[in-house]
Coordinates of C-alpha atoms in Angstrom, one line a residue:
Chain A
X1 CA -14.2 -42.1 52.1
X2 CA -16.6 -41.1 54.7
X3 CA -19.6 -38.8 54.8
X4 CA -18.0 -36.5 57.1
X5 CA -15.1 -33.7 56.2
X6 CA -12.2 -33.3 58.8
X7 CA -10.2 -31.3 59.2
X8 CA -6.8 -30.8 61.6
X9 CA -5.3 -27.4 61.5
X10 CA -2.0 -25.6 63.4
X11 CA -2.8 -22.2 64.1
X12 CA 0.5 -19.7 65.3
X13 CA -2.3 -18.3 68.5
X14 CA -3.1 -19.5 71.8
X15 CA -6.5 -21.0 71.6
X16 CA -8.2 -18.0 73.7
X17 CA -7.2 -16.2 70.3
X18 CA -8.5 -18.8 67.4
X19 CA -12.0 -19.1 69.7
X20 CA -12.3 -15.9 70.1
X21 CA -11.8 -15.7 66.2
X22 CA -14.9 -17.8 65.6
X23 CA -17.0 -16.3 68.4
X24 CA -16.6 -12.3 67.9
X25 CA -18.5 -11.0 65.0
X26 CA -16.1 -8.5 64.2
X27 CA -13.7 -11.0 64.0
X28 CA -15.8 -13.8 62.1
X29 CA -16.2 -10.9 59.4
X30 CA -13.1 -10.6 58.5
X31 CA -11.9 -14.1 57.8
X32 CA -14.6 -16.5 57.0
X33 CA -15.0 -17.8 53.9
X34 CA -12.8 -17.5 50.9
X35 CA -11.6 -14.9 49.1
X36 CA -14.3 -13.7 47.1
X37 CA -17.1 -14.6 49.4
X38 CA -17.7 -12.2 52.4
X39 CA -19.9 -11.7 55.4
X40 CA -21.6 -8.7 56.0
X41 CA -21.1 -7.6 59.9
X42 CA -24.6 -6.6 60.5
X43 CA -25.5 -10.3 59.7
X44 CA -23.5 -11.7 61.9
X45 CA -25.3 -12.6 65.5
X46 CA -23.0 -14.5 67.8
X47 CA -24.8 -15.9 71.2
X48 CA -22.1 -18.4 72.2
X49 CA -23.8 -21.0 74.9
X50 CA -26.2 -24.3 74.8
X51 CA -29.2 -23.4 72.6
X52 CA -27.9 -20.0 71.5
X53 CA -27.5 -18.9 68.4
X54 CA -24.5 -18.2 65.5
X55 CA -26.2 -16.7 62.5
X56 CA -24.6 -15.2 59.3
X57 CA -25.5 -14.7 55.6
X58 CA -22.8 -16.2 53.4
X59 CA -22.5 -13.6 50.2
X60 CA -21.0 -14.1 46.6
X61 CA -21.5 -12.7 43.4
X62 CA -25.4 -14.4 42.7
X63 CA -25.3 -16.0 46.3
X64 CA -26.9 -15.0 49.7
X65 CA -27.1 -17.9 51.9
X66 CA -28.0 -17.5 55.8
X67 CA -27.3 -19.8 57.9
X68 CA -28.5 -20.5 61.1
X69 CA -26.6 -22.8 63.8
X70 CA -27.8 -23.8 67.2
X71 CA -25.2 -24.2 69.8
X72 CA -25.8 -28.1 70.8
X73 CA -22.1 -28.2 73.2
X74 CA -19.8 -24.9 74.4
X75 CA -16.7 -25.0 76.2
X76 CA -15.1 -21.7 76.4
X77 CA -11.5 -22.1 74.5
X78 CA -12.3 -25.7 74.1
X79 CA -15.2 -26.6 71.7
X80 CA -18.1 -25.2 70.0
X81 CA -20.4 -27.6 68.6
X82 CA -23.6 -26.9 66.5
X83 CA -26.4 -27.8 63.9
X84 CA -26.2 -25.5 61.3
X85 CA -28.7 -25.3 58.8
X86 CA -28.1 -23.0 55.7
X87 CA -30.7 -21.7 53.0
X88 CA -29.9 -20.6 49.5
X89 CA -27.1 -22.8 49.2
X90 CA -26.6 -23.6 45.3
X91 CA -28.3 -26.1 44.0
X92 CA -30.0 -27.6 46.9
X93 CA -33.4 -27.3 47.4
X94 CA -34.7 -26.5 50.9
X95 CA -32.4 -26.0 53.7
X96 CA -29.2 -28.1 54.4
X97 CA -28.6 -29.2 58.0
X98 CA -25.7 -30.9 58.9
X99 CA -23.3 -30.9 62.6
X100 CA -20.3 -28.7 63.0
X101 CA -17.9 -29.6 65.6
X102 CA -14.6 -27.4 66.3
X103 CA -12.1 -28.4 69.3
X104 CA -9.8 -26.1 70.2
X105 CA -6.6 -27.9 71.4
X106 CA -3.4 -26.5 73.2
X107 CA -0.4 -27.3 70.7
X108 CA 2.8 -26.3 73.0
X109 CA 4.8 -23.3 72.2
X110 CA 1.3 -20.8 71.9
X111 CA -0.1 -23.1 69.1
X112 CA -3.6 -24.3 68.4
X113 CA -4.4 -27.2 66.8
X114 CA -8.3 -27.0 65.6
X115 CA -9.9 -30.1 64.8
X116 CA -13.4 -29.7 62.3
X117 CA -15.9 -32.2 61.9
X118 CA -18.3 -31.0 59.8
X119 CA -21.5 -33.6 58.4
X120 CA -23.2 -36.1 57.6
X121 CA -22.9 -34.9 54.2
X122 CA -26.3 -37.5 53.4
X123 CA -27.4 -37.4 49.3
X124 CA -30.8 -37.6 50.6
X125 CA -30.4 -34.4 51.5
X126 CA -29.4 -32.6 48.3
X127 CA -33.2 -33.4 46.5
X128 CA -34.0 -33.7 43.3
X129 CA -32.9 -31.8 40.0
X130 CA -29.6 -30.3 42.0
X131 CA -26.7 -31.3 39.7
X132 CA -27.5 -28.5 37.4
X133 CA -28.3 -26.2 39.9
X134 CA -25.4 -26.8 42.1
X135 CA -23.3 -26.7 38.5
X136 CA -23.0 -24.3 37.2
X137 CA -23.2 -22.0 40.4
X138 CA -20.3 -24.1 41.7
X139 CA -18.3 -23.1 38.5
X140 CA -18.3 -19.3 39.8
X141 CA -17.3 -20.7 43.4
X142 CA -14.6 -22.8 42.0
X143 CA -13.0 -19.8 40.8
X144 CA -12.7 -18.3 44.2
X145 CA -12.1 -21.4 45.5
Chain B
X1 CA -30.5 -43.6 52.1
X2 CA -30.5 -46.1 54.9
X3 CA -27.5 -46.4 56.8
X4 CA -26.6 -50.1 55.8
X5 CA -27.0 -49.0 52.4
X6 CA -24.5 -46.3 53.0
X7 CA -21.8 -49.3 54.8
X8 CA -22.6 -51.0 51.3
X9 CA -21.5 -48.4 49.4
X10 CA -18.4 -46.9 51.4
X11 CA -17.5 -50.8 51.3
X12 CA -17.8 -51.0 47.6
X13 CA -15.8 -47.8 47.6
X14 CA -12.7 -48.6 50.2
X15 CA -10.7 -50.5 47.8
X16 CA -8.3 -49.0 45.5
X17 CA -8.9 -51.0 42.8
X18 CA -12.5 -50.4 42.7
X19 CA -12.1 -46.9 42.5
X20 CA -10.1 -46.8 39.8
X21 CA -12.4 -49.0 38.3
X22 CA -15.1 -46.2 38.6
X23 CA -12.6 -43.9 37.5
X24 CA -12.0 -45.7 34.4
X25 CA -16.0 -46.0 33.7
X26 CA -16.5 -42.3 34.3
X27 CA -15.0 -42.4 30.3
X28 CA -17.4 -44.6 29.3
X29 CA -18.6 -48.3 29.3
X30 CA -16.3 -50.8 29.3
X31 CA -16.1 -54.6 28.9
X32 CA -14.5 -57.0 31.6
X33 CA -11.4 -57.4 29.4
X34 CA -11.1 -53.8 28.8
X35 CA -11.9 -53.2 32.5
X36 CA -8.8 -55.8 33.7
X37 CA -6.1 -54.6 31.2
X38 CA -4.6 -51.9 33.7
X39 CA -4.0 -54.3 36.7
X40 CA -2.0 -56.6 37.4
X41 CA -4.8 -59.1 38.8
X42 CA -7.1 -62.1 37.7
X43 CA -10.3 -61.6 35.3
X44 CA -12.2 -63.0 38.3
X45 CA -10.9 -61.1 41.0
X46 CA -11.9 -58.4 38.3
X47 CA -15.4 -59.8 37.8
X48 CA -16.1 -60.0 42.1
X49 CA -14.8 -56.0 42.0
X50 CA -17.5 -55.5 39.5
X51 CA -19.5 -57.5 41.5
X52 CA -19.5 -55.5 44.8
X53 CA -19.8 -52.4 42.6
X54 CA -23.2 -53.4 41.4
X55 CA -24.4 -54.7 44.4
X56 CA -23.6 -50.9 45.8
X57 CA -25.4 -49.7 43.0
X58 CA -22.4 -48.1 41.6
X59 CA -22.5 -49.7 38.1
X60 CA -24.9 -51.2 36.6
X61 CA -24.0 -54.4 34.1
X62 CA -25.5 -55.3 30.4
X63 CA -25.5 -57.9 28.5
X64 CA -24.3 -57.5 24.5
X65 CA -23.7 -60.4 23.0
X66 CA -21.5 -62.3 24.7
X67 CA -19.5 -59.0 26.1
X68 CA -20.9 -58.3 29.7
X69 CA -20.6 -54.4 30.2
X70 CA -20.1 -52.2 32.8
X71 CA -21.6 -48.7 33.3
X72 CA -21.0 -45.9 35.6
X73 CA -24.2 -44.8 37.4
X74 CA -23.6 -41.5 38.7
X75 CA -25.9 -41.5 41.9
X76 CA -26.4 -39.3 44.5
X77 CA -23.4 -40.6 45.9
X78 CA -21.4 -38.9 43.9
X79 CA -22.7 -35.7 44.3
X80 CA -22.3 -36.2 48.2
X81 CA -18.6 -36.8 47.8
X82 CA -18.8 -33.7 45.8
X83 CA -20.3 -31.7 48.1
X84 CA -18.1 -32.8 50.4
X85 CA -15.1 -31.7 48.1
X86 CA -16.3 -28.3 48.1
X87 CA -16.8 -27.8 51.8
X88 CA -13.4 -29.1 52.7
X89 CA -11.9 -26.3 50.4
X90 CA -14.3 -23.5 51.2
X91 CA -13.1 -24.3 55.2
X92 CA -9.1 -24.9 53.8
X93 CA -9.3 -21.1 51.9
X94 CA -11.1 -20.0 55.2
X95 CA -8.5 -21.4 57.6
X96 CA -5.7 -19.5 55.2
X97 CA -7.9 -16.6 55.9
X98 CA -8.3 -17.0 59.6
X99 CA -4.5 -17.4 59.7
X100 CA -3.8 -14.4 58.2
X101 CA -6.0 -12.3 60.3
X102 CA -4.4 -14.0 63.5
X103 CA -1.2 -13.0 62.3
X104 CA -1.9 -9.3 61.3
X105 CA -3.8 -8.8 65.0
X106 CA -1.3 -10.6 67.0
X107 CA 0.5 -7.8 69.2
X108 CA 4.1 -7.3 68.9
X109 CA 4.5 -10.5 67.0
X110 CA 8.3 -10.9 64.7
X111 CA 7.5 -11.7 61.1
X112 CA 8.2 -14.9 60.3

């Protein structure tokens, strides 16, 4: 139990390919989030370098949240870390803000292994009055989910 | 939430036991003896679980009689854990995305 999520995972592509996956917004478009949420191209800025910006609007049926994350570390093929802060999320009121972190690690044998760190998921954060909110829009995310 | 508040309750929370004692509240209140039947362990050793779990704020005890209860108190932590839940399998269904994609724009790549 601990109030960050991470996550290891193996991709089959050298790591020039999987950060490049994350950094180009053509790319980003086409994979990120699950099936059933999408993210519109012309949302997506990438500025990939200390104090730029990777902005996006998450979209689902009855949900547009941007979000807006500041690049905090960047090394090229290596790491991208960020605080993110995302708006219209379900159920919480105000923006969250919490720290991404993604290595990019050489596997052998043209592999990646990506390691997320994503948090501090604090309740302090989430405000008052969200269980209801967050609910019974979480109900249609499940779904997809 | 202070941050020894937060050691408290991931404290309360690391033990197997306890959790299944929170898991068996989330049904509704139970006594100690009701609380103890599953496991294979002491009434006091149940009682200092129940202990920690109030002092994280997790439960909160009544007195009835002579029964001493136990009740769940959903807090915020909860809905962190939650939270956290859902992230974890919005990035998992993301990652099975991003896998695909690397697969369908890798050149010259045998299927596997």
């Amino acid at each position: 139990m601990s109030e960050h999520i991470e996550i290891t995972r193996i991709f089959d592509a050298p790591r020039e390919l999987v950060y490049r996956a994350f950094t180009d917004p053509g790319q980003l478009a086409q994979w990120f989030g699950p099936v059933g949420c999408w993210v519109p191209r012309d949302s997506i800025e990438v500025d990939a370098r200390v104090g730029g910006h990777l902005r996006f609007v998450m979209t689902a049926p009855d949900v547009r949240s941007p979000v807006d994350a500041t690049f905090t570390e960047v090394v090229e093929n290596e790491l991208l870390a960020a605080e993110m802060e995302a708006e219209g999320v379900p159920g919480v009121a105000g923006p969250l803000r919490v720290h991404l972190r993604l290595e990019f690690h050489d596997e052998g044998n043209g592999k990646t292994r990506l390691e997320l760190r994503q948090g501090p998921f604090a309740a302090g954060q989430l405000g008052p009055d969200t269980r209801t909110g967050w609910e019974s829009s979480f109900t249609k995310l499940d779904m997809l989910l | 939430m202070a941050d020894d508040q937060l050691s408290v309750i991931f404290g309360a929370l690391a033990d197997p036991t306890r959790r299944a004692i929170l898991g068996r509240l989330a049904d509704g209140e139970a006594t100690v003896t009701e609380l103890a039947a599953p496991f294979p362990i002491s009434m006091p050793a149940i009682s200092r679980h129940l202990k920690v779990l109030e002092r994280a704020g997790l439960i909160s005890r009544s007195r009835s009689g002579q029964h001493l209860s136990s009740t769940l108190r959903p807090g915020s932590l909860q809905e962190a854990a939650e939270w956290m839940e859902r992230y974890r399998r919005f990035w998992d269904a993301s990652f099975d995305r991003l896998e695909e994609h690397l697969r369908r724009s890798a050149p010259g790549r045998d299927e596997q």
